[in-house]
Coordinates of C-alpha atoms in Angstrom, one line a residue:
M1 CA 148.8 168.5 71.9
I2 CA 150.7 165.5 70.7
A3 CA 151.5 164.5 74.2
A4 CA 147.7 164.8 75.1
F5 CA 146.7 162.5 72.2
D6 CA 149.5 160.1 73.2
L7 CA 148.0 160.0 76.7
L8 CA 144.5 159.3 75.3
E9 CA 145.9 156.6 73.0
A10 CA 147.4 154.8 76.0
L11 CA 144.1 154.8 78.0
P12 CA 142.4 151.4 78.4
V13 CA 139.0 153.2 78.1
A14 CA 137.4 154.1 74.8
V15 CA 137.9 157.8 74.0
Y16 CA 137.3 159.8 70.8
T17 CA 137.1 163.5 69.9
T18 CA 135.1 165.5 67.3
D19 CA 135.1 169.0 65.9
A20 CA 132.3 171.5 66.4
E21 CA 130.2 169.9 63.7
G22 CA 130.6 166.4 65.2
C23 CA 133.1 164.9 62.8
I24 CA 135.5 162.4 64.4
T25 CA 139.0 163.9 64.7
F26 CA 140.6 161.2 66.9
Y27 CA 139.9 157.8 68.5
N28 CA 142.1 155.5 70.5
E29 CA 142.6 151.7 70.2
A30 CA 140.1 151.0 73.0
A31 CA 137.4 152.9 71.1
A32 CA 138.1 150.9 67.9
E33 CA 137.9 147.7 69.8
L34 CA 134.6 148.8 71.4
W35 CA 133.0 149.8 68.1
G36 CA 134.4 146.7 66.4
Q37 CA 135.7 148.7 63.5
R38 CA 138.0 151.6 62.5
P39 CA 135.8 154.5 61.1
E40 CA 137.3 157.0 58.7
R41 CA 138.4 160.3 60.1
G42 CA 135.5 162.7 59.5
T43 CA 132.8 160.2 60.3
K44 CA 130.1 162.1 62.1
W45 CA 129.0 161.7 65.7
C46 CA 130.0 158.1 66.4
G47 CA 132.2 155.3 65.1
S48 CA 129.8 152.5 65.8
W49 CA 127.8 150.8 63.1
R50 CA 124.4 151.0 64.9
L51 CA 123.1 152.3 68.3
Y52 CA 120.2 151.3 70.4
W53 CA 118.4 152.6 73.5
P54 CA 118.4 150.2 76.5
D55 CA 114.9 149.1 75.7
G56 CA 116.0 148.0 72.2
R57 CA 114.7 151.0 70.1
P58 CA 117.1 152.2 67.4
M59 CA 119.0 155.3 68.3
P60 CA 119.9 157.5 65.3
H61 CA 123.5 158.7 65.3
D62 CA 122.4 162.4 65.2
E63 CA 120.4 161.8 68.5
C64 CA 123.3 160.1 70.3
P65 CA 124.5 161.8 73.5
I66 CA 127.5 163.6 71.9
A67 CA 125.3 164.9 69.1
T68 CA 122.9 166.3 71.7
T69 CA 125.8 167.8 73.7
L70 CA 127.1 169.6 70.6
T71 CA 123.8 170.8 69.2
E72 CA 122.3 171.9 72.5
G73 CA 125.5 173.1 74.1
R74 CA 125.1 171.0 77.2
P75 CA 126.7 167.8 78.4
V76 CA 124.4 164.7 78.3
Q77 CA 126.0 162.2 80.6
G78 CA 125.0 159.0 82.6
I79 CA 122.5 157.6 80.1
E80 CA 122.9 154.0 78.9
A81 CA 123.1 152.9 75.3
I82 CA 124.0 149.8 73.3
I83 CA 126.5 149.5 70.4
E84 CA 125.9 146.9 67.7
R85 CA 128.9 145.8 65.8
R86 CA 128.9 144.5 62.3
D87 CA 129.2 140.9 63.5
G88 CA 125.9 141.3 65.3
S89 CA 127.4 141.4 68.8
R90 CA 126.1 144.1 71.2
V91 CA 127.8 145.9 74.0
P92 CA 126.1 148.1 76.6
F93 CA 127.9 151.3 77.5
I94 CA 127.6 154.7 79.2
P95 CA 128.9 157.8 77.3
Y96 CA 130.4 160.8 79.0
P97 CA 130.5 163.6 76.3
T98 CA 132.1 166.9 77.3
L99 CA 132.4 170.1 75.2
L100 CA 135.8 171.5 74.2
R101 CA 136.3 175.3 74.1
D102 CA 139.0 177.6 73.1
E103 CA 140.4 180.4 75.2
S104 CA 137.5 182.7 74.3
G105 CA 135.0 180.1 75.4
R106 CA 133.9 179.2 71.8
V107 CA 133.0 175.5 71.3
T108 CA 135.6 173.9 69.2
G109 CA 134.4 170.3 69.5
A110 CA 133.8 167.5 72.1
I111 CA 135.5 164.6 73.8
N112 CA 133.5 161.4 74.6
L113 CA 134.5 158.7 77.0
L114 CA 132.7 155.4 76.5
V115 CA 132.5 153.1 79.5
N116 CA 131.9 149.4 78.6
I117 CA 129.4 148.1 81.2
A118 CA 129.0 144.6 79.7
D119 CA 130.5 143.0 82.8
R120 CA 128.4 145.0 85.1
K121 CA 125.3 144.2 83.1
H122 CA 126.2 140.6 83.2
A123 CA 126.6 140.7 86.9
E124 CA 123.3 142.5 87.3
I125 CA 121.5 139.9 85.2
Q126 CA 123.2 137.1 87.1
S127 CA 122.2 138.8 90.4
A128 CA 118.6 139.3 89.2
R129 CA 118.5 135.7 88.0
L130 CA 119.8 134.5 91.4
A131 CA 117.4 136.7 93.2
A132 CA 114.5 135.3 91.1
I133 CA 115.7 131.7 91.8
V134 CA 116.0 132.4 95.5
A135 CA 112.6 134.1 95.6
S136 CA 110.8 131.4 93.7
S137 CA 112.7 128.3 95.0
D138 CA 110.7 125.7 96.9
D139 CA 113.8 125.1 99.0
A140 CA 114.5 127.3 102.0
I141 CA 117.4 129.6 101.3
I142 CA 118.6 131.4 104.4
S143 CA 121.7 133.5 105.2
K144 CA 123.1 134.2 108.6
T145 CA 126.0 135.8 110.4
L146 CA 128.7 133.8 112.1
N147 CA 127.0 134.2 115.4
G148 CA 123.9 132.5 113.9
Q149 CA 121.7 135.6 113.4
I150 CA 119.4 135.3 110.4
T151 CA 120.0 138.0 107.7
S152 CA 117.8 136.8 104.8
W153 CA 114.8 134.4 104.5
N154 CA 113.1 133.5 101.2
A155 CA 109.6 132.3 100.4
G156 CA 110.7 128.7 100.4
A157 CA 111.8 129.1 104.0
T158 CA 108.4 130.6 104.9
R159 CA 106.6 127.6 103.2
I160 CA 108.7 125.0 105.0
F161 CA 109.1 126.6 108.4
G162 CA 106.0 128.9 108.6
Y163 CA 107.8 132.1 109.7
E164 CA 107.4 135.3 107.6
P165 CA 110.6 137.2 106.9
D166 CA 109.7 140.0 109.4
E167 CA 109.2 137.4 112.1
I168 CA 112.5 135.7 111.8
I169 CA 115.1 138.0 110.3
G170 CA 117.3 139.2 113.1
Q171 CA 116.5 136.2 115.2
S172 CA 118.9 133.3 116.0
I173 CA 118.9 130.3 113.7
T174 CA 118.5 128.1 116.8
R175 CA 114.8 129.1 116.7
I176 CA 114.2 126.4 114.1
I177 CA 116.7 123.8 115.6
P178 CA 115.4 121.2 118.0
P179 CA 117.1 121.5 121.5
E180 CA 118.8 118.1 121.2
L181 CA 120.3 119.0 117.9
R182 CA 121.7 122.5 118.7
Q183 CA 125.2 121.1 119.0
E184 CA 125.0 120.7 115.2
E185 CA 125.0 124.5 114.9
E186 CA 128.3 124.7 116.8
V187 CA 129.9 122.1 114.6
I188 CA 128.6 124.0 111.5
L189 CA 129.9 127.3 112.7
A190 CA 133.3 125.9 113.4
K191 CA 133.6 124.4 109.9
L192 CA 132.4 127.7 108.3
Q193 CA 135.1 129.7 110.1
R194 CA 137.6 127.3 108.6
G195 CA 136.1 128.1 105.2
E196 CA 134.6 124.6 104.8
R197 CA 131.4 123.8 103.0
I198 CA 128.9 121.4 104.5
D199 CA 127.4 119.2 101.8
H200 CA 124.0 117.5 101.9
Y201 CA 123.2 115.9 105.2
D202 CA 119.8 114.9 106.6
T203 CA 118.6 116.4 109.8
T204 CA 115.5 117.7 111.5
R205 CA 114.2 121.2 112.1
V206 CA 111.2 122.7 114.0
T207 CA 108.4 124.7 112.3
K208 CA 106.6 127.7 113.7
D209 CA 103.7 125.5 114.8
G210 CA 106.0 123.0 116.5
R211 CA 106.0 120.3 113.8
R212 CA 109.3 118.6 113.0
V213 CA 110.3 118.3 109.4
N214 CA 113.0 116.2 107.8
I215 CA 115.4 118.4 105.7
S216 CA 118.5 117.9 103.6
L217 CA 120.9 120.7 104.4
T218 CA 123.8 122.3 102.5
V219 CA 125.8 125.2 104.1
S220 CA 128.3 127.4 102.3
P221 CA 130.5 130.2 103.7
L222 CA 129.9 133.8 102.7
R223 CA 133.0 135.9 102.2
D224 CA 133.7 139.7 101.9
E225 CA 135.9 141.3 99.2
T226 CA 139.0 140.3 101.1
G227 CA 138.0 136.6 101.3
K228 CA 137.2 136.7 105.0
V229 CA 134.3 134.5 106.0
I230 CA 131.5 136.8 107.3
G231 CA 128.5 134.5 107.4
A232 CA 126.8 131.5 105.8
S233 CA 124.1 130.6 103.3
K234 CA 121.9 127.6 104.0
V235 CA 119.8 125.7 101.5
A236 CA 117.3 123.4 103.2
R237 CA 115.2 121.0 101.2
D238 CA 112.1 119.4 102.8
V239 CA 112.7 115.7 102.4
T240 CA 109.8 114.6 104.6
E241 CA 108.0 112.9 101.7
R242 CA 111.2 111.2 100.6
K243 CA 111.8 110.0 104.2
Q244 CA 108.2 108.7 104.3
T245 CA 108.7 106.9 101.0
E246 CA 111.9 105.3 102.4
E247 CA 110.2 104.3 105.6
L248 CA 107.3 102.8 103.6
Q249 CA 109.7 100.9 101.5
R250 CA 111.5 99.6 104.6
L251 CA 108.2 98.6 106.1
L252 CA 107.2 96.8 103.0
L253 CA 110.5 95.0 102.8
D254 CA 110.2 94.1 106.5
E255 CA 106.6 92.9 106.0
L256 CA 107.7 90.8 103.0
N257 CA 110.5 89.4 105.1
H258 CA 108.1 88.6 107.9
R259 CA 105.5 87.0 105.5
V260 CA 108.1 84.9 103.8
K261 CA 109.6 83.6 107.1
N262 CA 106.1 82.9 108.5
T263 CA 105.2 81.1 105.3
L264 CA 108.4 79.0 105.5
A265 CA 107.7 78.3 109.1
T266 CA 104.2 77.2 108.2
I267 CA 105.5 74.9 105.4
Q268 CA 108.1 73.5 107.8
A269 CA 105.3 72.7 110.3
I270 CA 103.1 71.2 107.5
A271 CA 106.0 68.9 106.5
S272 CA 106.7 67.9 110.1
Q273 CA 103.1 67.3 111.1
S274 CA 102.3 65.5 107.9
L275 CA 105.3 63.2 108.3
R276 CA 104.5 62.6 111.9
R277 CA 101.0 61.4 111.1
A278 CA 101.5 59.7 107.8
A279 CA 101.0 55.9 107.5
S280 CA 103.5 55.6 104.6
P281 CA 105.9 57.7 102.5
G282 CA 103.3 57.8 99.8
D283 CA 100.7 59.0 102.3
F284 CA 103.1 61.7 103.5
L285 CA 103.9 62.9 100.0
E286 CA 100.2 63.2 99.1
S287 CA 99.2 65.0 102.2
F288 CA 102.2 67.3 102.2
N289 CA 101.8 68.3 98.5
G290 CA 98.1 68.8 99.0
R291 CA 98.6 71.2 101.9
V292 CA 101.4 73.2 100.2
Q293 CA 99.3 73.5 97.1
A294 CA 96.4 74.7 99.2
L295 CA 98.7 77.3 100.6
A296 CA 99.9 78.3 97.2
R297 CA 96.4 78.7 95.8
A298 CA 95.5 80.9 98.8
H299 CA 98.5 83.1 98.1
N300 CA 97.6 83.4 94.4
L301 CA 94.2 84.9 95.4
L302 CA 96.0 87.3 97.8
V303 CA 98.4 88.4 95.1
Q304 CA 95.4 89.2 92.8
R305 CA 94.2 91.6 95.4
K306 CA 97.7 93.0 96.2
M307 CA 97.9 91.1 99.4
K308 CA 94.9 93.0 100.9
G309 CA 92.7 89.9 101.2
A310 CA 90.7 87.3 99.3
E311 CA 87.0 86.9 98.5
L312 CA 85.4 83.9 100.2
T313 CA 83.7 82.6 97.0
D314 CA 87.0 82.5 95.3
L315 CA 88.6 80.8 98.3
V316 CA 85.9 78.1 98.3
R317 CA 86.3 77.6 94.5
E318 CA 90.1 77.3 94.7
Q319 CA 90.2 74.9 97.7
V320 CA 87.1 72.7 97.1
V321 CA 85.7 72.9 93.6
L322 CA 88.9 71.6 91.9
G323 CA 87.4 70.1 88.7
A324 CA 84.4 70.1 86.4
A325 CA 83.0 67.0 88.0
D326 CA 82.7 68.9 91.3
C327 CA 80.4 71.5 89.9
A328 CA 77.4 69.1 89.7
R329 CA 78.0 67.9 93.3
V330 CA 78.9 71.1 95.1
S331 CA 76.6 74.0 95.8
V332 CA 78.0 77.3 97.1
S333 CA 75.9 80.2 98.4
G334 CA 76.7 83.3 100.5
P335 CA 77.2 87.0 100.3
F336 CA 80.3 88.7 98.8
L337 CA 82.9 88.9 101.6
I338 CA 86.5 89.9 101.6
L339 CA 88.7 88.2 104.2
D340 CA 91.9 89.7 105.4
A341 CA 95.2 88.0 104.3
R342 CA 95.9 86.2 107.5
V343 CA 92.3 84.8 108.0
A344 CA 92.1 83.9 104.3
V345 CA 95.2 81.7 104.4
Q346 CA 94.1 79.9 107.6
L347 CA 90.5 79.4 106.3
A348 CA 92.0 78.1 103.0
L349 CA 93.8 75.4 105.0
V350 CA 90.6 74.5 106.9
L351 CA 88.6 74.3 103.6
H352 CA 91.4 72.1 102.1
E353 CA 91.2 69.7 105.0
L354 CA 87.4 69.4 104.8
G355 CA 87.6 69.0 101.0
T356 CA 90.4 66.4 101.2
N357 CA 88.3 64.4 103.8
A358 CA 85.2 64.7 101.6
R359 CA 87.2 63.3 98.6
K360 CA 88.7 60.4 100.5
Y361 CA 85.7 59.4 102.7
G362 CA 82.8 61.7 102.2
A363 CA 80.3 63.2 99.7
L364 CA 82.9 63.7 97.0
S365 CA 84.4 60.2 97.2
A366 CA 84.0 57.4 94.7
S367 CA 82.2 55.4 97.3
A368 CA 79.4 58.0 97.4
P369 CA 78.3 58.5 93.8
A370 CA 75.1 60.3 94.9
G371 CA 77.0 62.4 97.4
Q372 CA 76.3 66.2 97.6
L373 CA 78.2 69.0 99.3
S374 CA 76.6 72.3 100.3
I375 CA 78.7 75.2 101.5
S376 CA 76.8 78.2 102.6
W377 CA 77.6 81.2 104.8
K378 CA 76.1 84.4 106.1
M379 CA 77.3 87.5 108.1
Q380 CA 76.1 88.1 111.6
T381 CA 76.5 91.7 112.8
D382 CA 74.8 91.5 116.2
G383 CA 77.6 93.1 118.1
E384 CA 80.9 92.0 116.5
R385 CA 81.0 90.9 112.9
E386 CA 81.0 87.1 112.6
L387 CA 81.1 84.7 109.7
L388 CA 78.8 81.7 110.1
L389 CA 79.8 79.0 107.5
E390 CA 78.1 75.6 107.2
W391 CA 79.7 72.7 105.5
S392 CA 77.1 70.0 104.9
E393 CA 77.7 66.7 103.2
S394 CA 74.9 64.2 102.3
G395 CA 74.5 61.0 100.4
V396 CA 77.4 59.2 102.2
P397 CA 76.4 55.5 102.9
N398 CA 77.7 53.7 106.0
L399 CA 79.1 56.8 107.6
S400 CA 80.7 56.3 111.0
A401 CA 82.5 58.8 113.2
P402 CA 86.3 58.4 113.4
T403 CA 87.7 56.6 116.4
S404 CA 90.8 58.9 116.7
R405 CA 91.4 62.5 116.3
G406 CA 93.4 63.2 113.1
F407 CA 95.7 66.0 112.0
G408 CA 92.9 67.6 109.8
A409 CA 90.5 67.9 112.7
T410 CA 93.2 69.4 115.0
L411 CA 94.2 71.9 112.3
I412 CA 90.6 73.0 111.8
E413 CA 90.1 73.5 115.5
R414 CA 93.4 75.3 116.0
S415 CA 93.1 77.6 113.0
L416 CA 89.7 78.8 114.1
E417 CA 90.7 79.2 117.7
A418 CA 93.6 81.3 116.6
N419 CA 91.1 83.8 115.3
G420 CA 88.7 83.5 118.2
G421 CA 86.4 81.2 116.3
E422 CA 85.2 77.6 116.7
A423 CA 84.0 74.6 114.7
A424 CA 81.4 72.1 115.6
I425 CA 81.7 68.8 113.6
R426 CA 78.7 66.5 113.6
Y427 CA 78.6 63.0 111.9
G428 CA 75.0 62.5 110.7
A429 CA 73.2 59.5 109.2
D430 CA 74.5 60.2 105.7
G431 CA 77.2 62.8 105.9
V432 CA 79.3 65.3 107.9
V433 CA 78.1 68.7 109.0
C434 CA 80.7 71.3 110.1
Q435 CA 79.5 74.6 111.5
I436 CA 82.1 77.3 111.7
R437 CA 81.9 80.5 113.6
L438 CA 84.6 83.0 112.9
P439 CA 84.8 86.6 114.2
L440 CA 85.9 89.0 111.5
P441 CA 88.0 92.0 112.8
E442 CA 87.8 95.4 111.4
E443 CA 90.5 96.5 109.0
S444 CA 93.7 95.3 110.7
K445 CA 96.0 97.9 112.1
Q446 CA 99.6 97.0 112.0
S447 CA 101.8 98.5 114.7
A448 CA 104.6 100.6 113.4
A449 CA 106.7 99.2 116.2
L450 CA 106.5 95.8 114.5
H451 CA 107.9 97.0 111.2
A452 CA 111.5 97.8 112.0
A453 CA 114.7 97.0 110.2
P454 CA 116.2 93.6 111.0
A455 CA 119.0 93.6 113.6
T456 CA 121.9 91.2 114.0
R457 CA 121.0 88.2 116.1
K458 CA 122.9 87.6 119.3
N459 CA 124.9 84.5 119.8
E460 CA 122.9 81.6 121.1
P461 CA 124.1 79.2 123.8
R462 CA 125.4 75.8 122.6
L463 CA 123.0 72.9 122.9
D464 CA 123.9 70.1 125.4
R465 CA 122.1 67.3 123.7
E466 CA 122.6 64.8 126.5
A467 CA 121.5 67.0 129.4
L468 CA 118.7 68.8 127.5
P469 CA 115.8 66.3 127.8
A470 CA 116.2 65.9 131.5
A471 CA 116.4 69.7 131.9
L472 CA 113.1 70.2 130.0
R473 CA 111.2 67.3 131.5
G474 CA 108.1 68.5 133.4
R475 CA 108.8 72.2 132.7
R476 CA 105.6 74.3 132.0
I477 CA 106.1 76.3 128.8
L478 CA 103.6 78.9 127.7
I479 CA 103.2 79.1 123.9
V480 CA 101.7 82.3 122.4
E481 CA 101.4 81.9 118.6
D482 CA 98.6 82.8 116.2
E483 CA 99.8 80.6 113.3
P484 CA 98.0 77.3 114.1
L485 CA 100.5 75.1 112.2
V486 CA 103.5 76.8 113.8
A487 CA 101.9 76.5 117.2
M488 CA 101.2 72.8 116.7
E489 CA 104.8 72.2 115.6
I490 CA 106.2 74.0 118.7
E491 CA 103.8 72.1 120.9
S492 CA 104.8 68.8 119.4
L493 CA 108.6 69.5 119.6
L494 CA 108.4 70.6 123.2
A495 CA 106.0 67.8 124.3
S496 CA 108.4 65.3 122.8
T497 CA 111.0 66.4 125.4
G498 CA 108.7 66.0 128.3
C499 CA 107.6 69.7 128.6
E500 CA 104.1 70.4 129.8
I501 CA 102.4 72.9 127.4
I502 CA 100.4 75.9 128.5
G503 CA 98.2 77.0 125.7
P504 CA 98.8 77.5 122.9
A505 CA 97.3 81.0 123.1
A506 CA 96.5 82.7 119.9
T507 CA 95.2 86.1 121.2
I508 CA 96.4 88.7 123.7
Q509 CA 93.4 88.1 125.9
T510 CA 93.9 84.3 126.2
A511 CA 97.7 84.7 126.8
K512 CA 97.0 87.3 129.6
R513 CA 94.6 84.8 131.3
F514 CA 97.3 82.1 131.2
I515 CA 99.9 84.4 132.6
A516 CA 97.6 85.5 135.4
D517 CA 96.3 82.0 136.4
A518 CA 98.8 79.3 135.3
T519 CA 102.1 78.2 136.8
I520 CA 104.7 78.9 134.1
D521 CA 108.4 78.2 133.9
A522 CA 109.1 79.9 130.6
A523 CA 107.3 81.4 127.6
L524 CA 107.7 81.7 123.9
I525 CA 105.8 84.7 122.4
D526 CA 105.0 85.5 118.8
A527 CA 106.1 89.1 118.4
N528 CA 103.0 90.0 116.3
L529 CA 99.6 88.6 117.1
A530 CA 97.3 89.4 114.2
G531 CA 98.9 92.8 113.9
H532 CA 98.8 93.6 117.6
P533 CA 101.9 94.4 119.6
V534 CA 102.7 92.1 122.6
H535 CA 104.3 94.6 125.0
E536 CA 101.5 93.9 127.5
L537 CA 102.5 90.2 127.6
A538 CA 106.2 91.0 127.9
A539 CA 105.5 93.4 130.7
A540 CA 103.2 90.9 132.5
L541 CA 105.8 88.1 132.2
T542 CA 108.6 90.4 133.5
Q543 CA 106.5 91.4 136.5
K544 CA 106.1 87.7 137.4
N545 CA 109.8 87.0 136.8
I546 CA 108.9 84.5 134.1
P547 CA 111.7 84.3 131.4
F548 CA 110.5 84.5 127.8
A549 CA 111.8 84.7 124.2
F550 CA 110.2 86.2 121.1
A551 CA 109.4 84.0 118.1
T552 CA 109.3 86.3 115.0
G553 CA 110.0 86.8 111.4
Y554 CA 110.9 90.4 112.0
G555 CA 114.2 91.6 113.3
R556 CA 115.2 92.5 116.9
E557 CA 114.4 96.2 116.4
A558 CA 110.7 95.2 115.8
L559 CA 110.4 94.0 119.3
P560 CA 108.5 96.1 121.9
L561 CA 110.5 99.0 123.3
G562 CA 112.2 98.0 126.5
F563 CA 112.4 94.3 125.5
R564 CA 114.7 94.4 122.6
D565 CA 117.5 92.6 124.5
A566 CA 115.2 89.6 125.0
P567 CA 116.2 86.2 123.4
V568 CA 114.8 85.8 119.8
L569 CA 113.9 82.7 118.0
T570 CA 113.8 83.6 114.3
K571 CA 111.3 81.9 112.1
P572 CA 111.6 79.4 110.5
F573 CA 113.6 77.5 113.1
S574 CA 114.9 74.0 113.7
R575 CA 114.2 71.7 116.6
S576 CA 117.7 72.3 118.0
Q577 CA 117.3 76.1 117.7
L578 CA 114.0 75.9 119.6
L579 CA 115.4 73.8 122.3
V580 CA 118.5 75.9 122.7
V581 CA 116.3 79.0 123.4
I582 CA 114.1 77.1 125.9
E583 CA 117.2 75.8 127.7
A584 CA 118.6 79.3 128.0
L585 CA 115.3 80.5 129.4
L586 CA 115.3 77.8 132.0
K587 CA 118.8 78.5 133.0
E588 CA 117.8 82.2 133.5
L589 CA 114.9 81.0 135.7
A590 CA 117.3 78.8 137.8
A591 CA 119.7 81.7 138.2
H592 CA 116.9 84.0 139.3
V593 CA 115.6 81.5 141.8
A594 CA 119.1 80.9 143.2

């Protein structure tokens, strides 16, 4: 008997014995550790402080499994219970009570083996928690074998990819992989077989209805009890919204880059044109500052409307009615009208030129104290939408028409032509009347192809300053540019070298007519004409073997597909950069002819 108790004492499992009345006669060290105390010999039924059923209800000691076994004469095994120690900690366990009998079969007591199932319970809870996470996750959680066969598929996978579990489990994972990306699966399987984990990487998968979704994928190896890799688990997160946000951010930055460069090119042209036509340094400073301030006021209005446009009344007020004295001499009338950003800036410069002329020589000048200015407009919707604006000055004595065409008149004409409009200026008996017709496009549609990330510019050929004028003299250069001031500057620079200018063309239609009908040696094309791509023009020039370059504030990747290797003149540009590009185009023409 002593040897038997020594054996029980050495067991790592909790064991205790009782007599026929349920009083404890022996317990081992493992039992004392499980109970959290050392009960006195003779303690009845159990050595624990308190017992509970699995659902949390208290279990009286005289109803515990060993008590039932002794009182009813039958073993009660396999049920679960919970021990509470005096320190408040609880331990789940399973009792295995067995009756002890003497040689005659009489019950002499019982032996109870208590199996601590805390670790198992913890594992079950963890497993249940993981199962709940997998089931409720918005991410796709998929498991597969090493040959790519899908073995599990959660609700997140159904939401992202569209397949129900019974449609896809047992199928190959390649069912959701685009054909051109299936080599990814081979790389993944090779890494998994080496026990490697594939951390987050972005890729594309195909849904049940054929859509492509952007996902961030993590792949981990699954191992058996021996550590052998037997499969993989994949967690795929739909990052389409994130990708769209990143793309929008990139487009906005590219658009900002384009707008800034176009604005700098416009200011550069204003400076050059103002200087070229100024009678004195003071005259230049006044005209240049006035035009730049007009540009700044127009941009202030655009910023107020988040660059979506400007209201015409505000535009007139900012460019014409500059002080309290003007209010009594200027009348403004017309319907509420929002102009898009590009048209607003160009019309602002037109109004500034008219207003400056009125202050110097016309109805708002000191020499015309009785002068009056009326600005009115209306919308005409017969067919296309058109703005009809009339600028009418009166009370100007001794008015005479100018003998030469000034920069202001040229700017007004070019600005309106760039938008398909026109201006008719008439010098009456006592004032100037300017009638403006300006087509107004529907909400502009920017081409996604024109909003790409900037690319590294290619090396430009070096400028041969001595040979260049002779090389350009008499060459017919087509200019396609919708920013009037930039077009005027390009025209002036090329004309000064002896080039013959075709255009400038401010619209796709006008440019196509020039390409079809005119003799052209080379062309310079704005890569974005009022939001419209210029791939048609590039294709037409290529078909006629006319070399061309793009002038743009975007990067090379924003150029039309198939033409991204063409020469690029990045706005703003200098005279030498412009001439280098034109020289390179003419060399290309000469090589082609030879």
